[in-house]
């Protein structure tokens, strides 16, 4: 059981380049999320999705776009990378039952923009 | 915006010592989770608490949810080097919210020295 899989694991981009990060989950979760993690700032929500075909902005959405064409996949795009987007990106999926929201994370993508 | 503040931000202790990490907010959460993250990995769920005053134990780890469901604590007894990692608390969105998004604290970096 793979859980949440992110690709790629590492990437170096030049300023202005574009790229797409792929997240795939095999747990049939409705909710999926993209976070970025920077030193001393914890996890900050970029975008999230509550189901196939739906997306919404999180805390720090500027410079990113997302798509959820299939329930199991959640894509994060950077149209024109900037050095401020150097970070570790985590995808997560979660279920919500009763009062519980529990998330499962991928291993992360370390992105450096030079 | 629901904010979660964790303290302390950094903690370095000797093997065998006890410690407590705090997670505080001015907002009420429907559930609260604790995650542990090791270098190069994504956060891994340790426990979920949903009832005010709830206490859960996981071997040497004791988790407590505040009576008002605004805060939580993690107590580790007789810490071991294997407990080293970044501990993150996360609050589940309000039950009346439109999305079950998680709000993360900034984390406590724990180092247990042998």
Short mmCIF file of C-alpha atoms in Angstrom, two decimals:
data_model
loop_
_atom_site.label_atom_id
_atom_site.label_comp_id
_atom_site.label_asym_id
_atom_site.label_seq_id
_atom_site.Cartn_x
_atom_site.Cartn_y
_atom_site.Cartn_z
CA UNK A 1 0.00 0.00 0.00
CA UNK A 2 1.79 3.10 -1.29
CA UNK A 3 -0.26 5.76 0.56
CA UNK A 4 0.70 9.19 -0.78
CA UNK A 5 3.36 9.38 -3.48
CA UNK A 6 4.99 12.59 -4.66
CA UNK A 7 7.11 13.08 -7.74
CA UNK A 8 9.74 14.33 -8.21
CA UNK A 9 11.62 14.18 -4.89
CA UNK A 10 14.15 16.86 -5.85
CA UNK A 11 14.21 19.58 -8.47
CA UNK A 12 16.28 22.63 -9.31
CA UNK A 13 14.65 25.32 -11.43
CA UNK A 14 15.90 28.54 -12.90
CA UNK A 15 13.91 31.69 -12.18
CA UNK A 16 11.03 31.94 -14.62
CA UNK A 17 10.83 28.24 -15.45
CA UNK A 18 7.66 26.27 -14.92
CA UNK A 19 7.06 22.85 -13.47
CA UNK A 20 4.36 20.54 -12.14
CA UNK A 21 4.51 18.48 -8.99
CA UNK A 22 2.44 15.32 -8.99
CA UNK A 23 0.72 13.80 -5.98
CA UNK A 24 -1.05 10.45 -6.07
CA UNK A 25 -2.95 8.71 -3.26
CA UNK A 26 -4.41 5.23 -3.22
CA UNK A 27 -6.55 5.52 -0.08
CA UNK A 28 -9.67 6.84 -1.81
CA UNK A 29 -9.54 10.02 0.27
CA UNK A 30 -11.78 12.89 -0.71
CA UNK A 31 -9.52 15.65 0.55
CA UNK A 32 -6.07 16.51 -0.76
CA UNK A 33 -3.71 19.32 0.12
CA UNK A 34 -0.49 20.98 -0.91
CA UNK A 35 1.70 22.49 1.82
CA UNK A 36 5.04 24.18 1.79
CA UNK A 37 7.45 23.90 4.70
CA UNK A 38 10.05 26.52 5.42
CA UNK A 39 12.39 26.66 8.44
CA UNK A 40 10.64 27.99 11.52
CA UNK A 41 7.29 28.38 9.77
CA UNK A 42 5.76 24.95 10.02
CA UNK A 43 3.45 23.79 7.26
CA UNK A 44 1.57 26.41 5.30
CA UNK A 45 -1.38 25.45 3.15
CA UNK A 46 -1.08 26.45 -0.51
CA UNK A 47 -4.20 24.95 -2.09
CA UNK A 48 -6.55 22.17 -1.24
CA UNK A 49 -9.31 20.09 -2.80
CA UNK A 50 -12.42 18.64 -1.25
CA UNK A 51 -13.16 16.36 -4.17
CA UNK A 52 -12.55 15.57 -7.81
CA UNK A 53 -12.87 18.66 -9.97
CA UNK A 54 -12.80 21.12 -7.06
CA UNK A 55 -9.96 23.23 -5.71
CA UNK A 56 -9.65 26.12 -3.30
CA UNK A 57 -7.00 28.56 -2.11
CA UNK A 58 -5.20 28.09 1.15
CA UNK A 59 -3.03 30.43 3.16
CA UNK A 60 -0.29 31.09 0.58
CA UNK A 61 -1.71 30.47 -2.93
CA UNK A 62 0.04 33.20 -4.94
CA UNK A 63 2.29 31.90 -7.70
CA UNK A 64 0.76 28.41 -7.66
CA UNK A 65 -2.06 26.66 -9.48
CA UNK A 66 -3.58 23.25 -8.90
CA UNK A 67 -5.82 20.76 -10.62
CA UNK A 68 -7.72 17.68 -9.45
CA UNK A 69 -8.98 15.99 -12.59
CA UNK A 70 -8.98 12.55 -10.96
CA UNK A 71 -9.80 11.75 -7.35
CA UNK A 72 -6.46 10.09 -6.74
CA UNK A 73 -4.27 12.84 -8.22
CA UNK A 74 -3.58 16.41 -7.18
CA UNK A 75 -1.19 18.48 -9.27
CA UNK A 76 0.65 21.62 -8.15
CA UNK A 77 1.95 23.94 -10.84
CA UNK A 78 4.43 26.77 -10.76
CA UNK A 79 4.00 28.88 -13.87
CA UNK A 80 7.02 31.15 -13.40
CA UNK A 81 9.25 30.02 -10.57
CA UNK A 82 10.77 32.58 -8.21
CA UNK A 83 13.54 32.15 -5.61
CA UNK A 84 10.92 32.75 -2.89
CA UNK A 85 9.35 29.46 -3.91
CA UNK A 86 12.42 27.53 -2.80
CA UNK A 87 10.96 25.21 -0.20
CA UNK A 88 9.99 21.66 0.63
CA UNK A 89 6.55 20.83 -0.70
CA UNK A 90 4.32 18.23 0.89
CA UNK A 91 1.18 16.71 -0.46
CA UNK A 92 -1.34 15.18 1.90
CA UNK A 93 -4.66 13.44 1.70
CA UNK A 94 -7.19 13.07 4.45
CA UNK A 95 -10.51 11.62 5.41
CA UNK A 96 -13.13 13.21 7.62
CA UNK A 97 -15.37 11.03 9.77
CA UNK A 98 -17.31 12.30 12.72
CA UNK A 99 -15.07 15.00 14.13
CA UNK A 100 -11.82 13.53 12.88
CA UNK A 101 -9.67 14.97 10.12
CA UNK A 102 -6.48 12.92 9.82
CA UNK A 103 -3.89 13.55 7.16
CA UNK A 104 -1.38 11.29 5.48
CA UNK A 105 1.65 12.87 3.88
CA UNK A 106 3.96 12.14 1.01
CA UNK A 107 7.72 12.23 1.47
CA UNK A 108 8.06 15.72 0.08
CA UNK A 109 9.62 17.47 -2.90
CA UNK A 110 12.65 19.64 -2.27
CA UNK A 111 12.55 22.49 -4.78
CA UNK A 112 15.35 24.99 -5.29
CA UNK A 113 14.84 28.00 -7.53
CA UNK A 114 18.05 29.71 -8.58
CA UNK B 1 -7.66 32.32 10.34
CA UNK B 2 -7.12 29.79 13.08
CA UNK B 3 -3.60 29.98 14.50
CA UNK B 4 -1.82 27.34 16.52
CA UNK B 5 1.20 28.32 18.56
CA UNK B 6 3.62 25.69 19.72
CA UNK B 7 6.15 26.01 22.50
CA UNK B 8 8.96 25.63 22.90
CA UNK B 9 10.24 25.96 19.36
CA UNK B 10 13.43 24.05 20.16
CA UNK B 11 14.14 21.58 22.96
CA UNK B 12 17.34 19.68 23.63
CA UNK B 13 17.39 17.23 26.51
CA UNK B 14 19.34 14.26 27.83
CA UNK B 15 18.11 10.71 27.44
CA UNK B 16 15.87 9.73 30.34
CA UNK B 17 14.47 13.20 31.00
CA UNK B 18 10.79 14.10 30.80
CA UNK B 19 9.41 16.90 28.66
CA UNK B 20 6.17 18.63 27.70
CA UNK B 21 5.33 20.40 24.47
CA UNK B 22 2.41 22.79 24.23
CA UNK B 23 0.02 23.71 21.45
CA UNK B 24 -2.24 26.71 22.05
CA UNK B 25 -4.90 28.57 20.12
CA UNK B 26 -7.63 31.11 20.66
CA UNK B 27 -9.91 29.08 18.39
CA UNK B 28 -11.92 25.97 19.07
CA UNK B 29 -11.08 22.90 16.99
CA UNK B 30 -13.23 19.89 16.31
CA UNK B 31 -10.17 17.66 16.60
CA UNK B 32 -6.48 18.00 17.21
CA UNK B 33 -3.69 15.82 15.94
CA UNK B 34 -0.04 15.39 16.78
CA UNK B 35 2.44 14.44 14.09
CA UNK B 36 6.13 13.59 14.19
CA UNK B 37 8.41 14.40 11.30
CA UNK B 38 11.90 13.02 10.80
CA UNK B 39 14.47 14.61 8.48
CA UNK B 40 13.71 14.01 4.82
CA UNK B 41 10.31 12.55 5.54
CA UNK B 42 6.74 13.75 5.67
CA UNK B 43 4.89 14.13 8.97
CA UNK B 44 3.43 10.93 10.40
CA UNK B 45 0.27 10.95 12.49
CA UNK B 46 0.75 9.97 16.14
CA UNK B 47 -2.67 10.57 17.67
CA UNK B 48 -6.00 12.34 17.28
CA UNK B 49 -8.02 13.77 20.18
CA UNK B 50 -11.59 14.97 19.73
CA UNK B 51 -13.16 15.36 23.17
CA UNK B 52 -12.41 18.22 25.55
CA UNK B 53 -10.29 16.88 28.43
CA UNK B 54 -9.42 13.72 26.54
CA UNK B 55 -6.15 12.01 27.44
CA UNK B 56 -4.50 9.43 25.21
CA UNK B 57 -1.36 7.44 25.87
CA UNK B 58 0.96 5.97 23.28
CA UNK B 59 3.69 4.06 25.15
CA UNK B 60 5.78 6.85 26.77
CA UNK B 61 3.81 9.65 25.08
CA UNK B 62 0.77 11.21 26.74
CA UNK B 63 -1.47 13.56 24.80
CA UNK B 64 -4.11 15.80 26.33
CA UNK B 65 -6.80 17.95 24.73
CA UNK B 66 -7.84 21.00 26.70
CA UNK B 67 -11.32 21.14 28.20
CA UNK B 68 -12.29 23.99 25.86
CA UNK B 69 -10.73 22.24 22.82
CA UNK B 70 -8.41 25.17 22.19
CA UNK B 71 -5.12 23.69 23.34
CA UNK B 72 -3.22 20.47 23.72
CA UNK B 73 -0.07 19.10 25.28
CA UNK B 74 2.31 16.27 24.54
CA UNK B 75 4.27 14.79 27.44
CA UNK B 76 7.13 12.36 26.88
CA UNK B 77 8.38 10.29 29.79
CA UNK B 78 11.97 9.06 29.88
CA UNK B 79 12.84 10.42 26.45
CA UNK B 80 15.01 8.34 24.15
CA UNK B 81 17.18 9.35 21.18
CA UNK B 82 14.60 7.72 18.91
CA UNK B 83 12.11 10.40 20.01
CA UNK B 84 14.19 13.03 18.21
CA UNK B 85 12.20 14.83 15.53
CA UNK B 86 9.90 17.71 14.71
CA UNK B 87 6.60 17.50 16.55
CA UNK B 88 3.67 19.24 14.90
CA UNK B 89 0.20 19.81 16.24
CA UNK B 90 -2.66 20.34 13.82
CA UNK B 91 -6.21 21.46 14.41
CA UNK B 92 -9.11 20.08 12.40
CA UNK B 93 -11.42 22.70 10.88
CA UNK B 94 -14.68 23.56 12.59
CA UNK B 95 -17.44 21.05 12.09
CA UNK B 96 -19.51 23.73 10.40
CA UNK B 97 -16.76 24.65 7.98
CA UNK B 98 -16.93 24.01 4.26
CA UNK B 99 -13.66 22.10 4.16
CA UNK B 100 -11.95 19.84 6.59
CA UNK B 101 -8.64 21.58 6.34
CA UNK B 102 -5.96 21.26 8.94
CA UNK B 103 -4.17 24.18 10.54
CA UNK B 104 -0.63 23.35 11.60
CA UNK B 105 1.49 24.80 14.34
CA UNK B 106 5.07 25.82 13.59
CA UNK B 107 6.46 22.77 15.34
CA UNK B 108 8.79 21.85 18.19
CA UNK B 109 12.19 20.49 17.21
CA UNK B 110 13.13 17.93 19.86
CA UNK B 111 16.64 16.56 20.20
CA UNK B 112 17.30 13.81 22.71
CA UNK B 113 20.98 13.35 23.42
CA UNK B 114 22.32 9.92 24.41
#
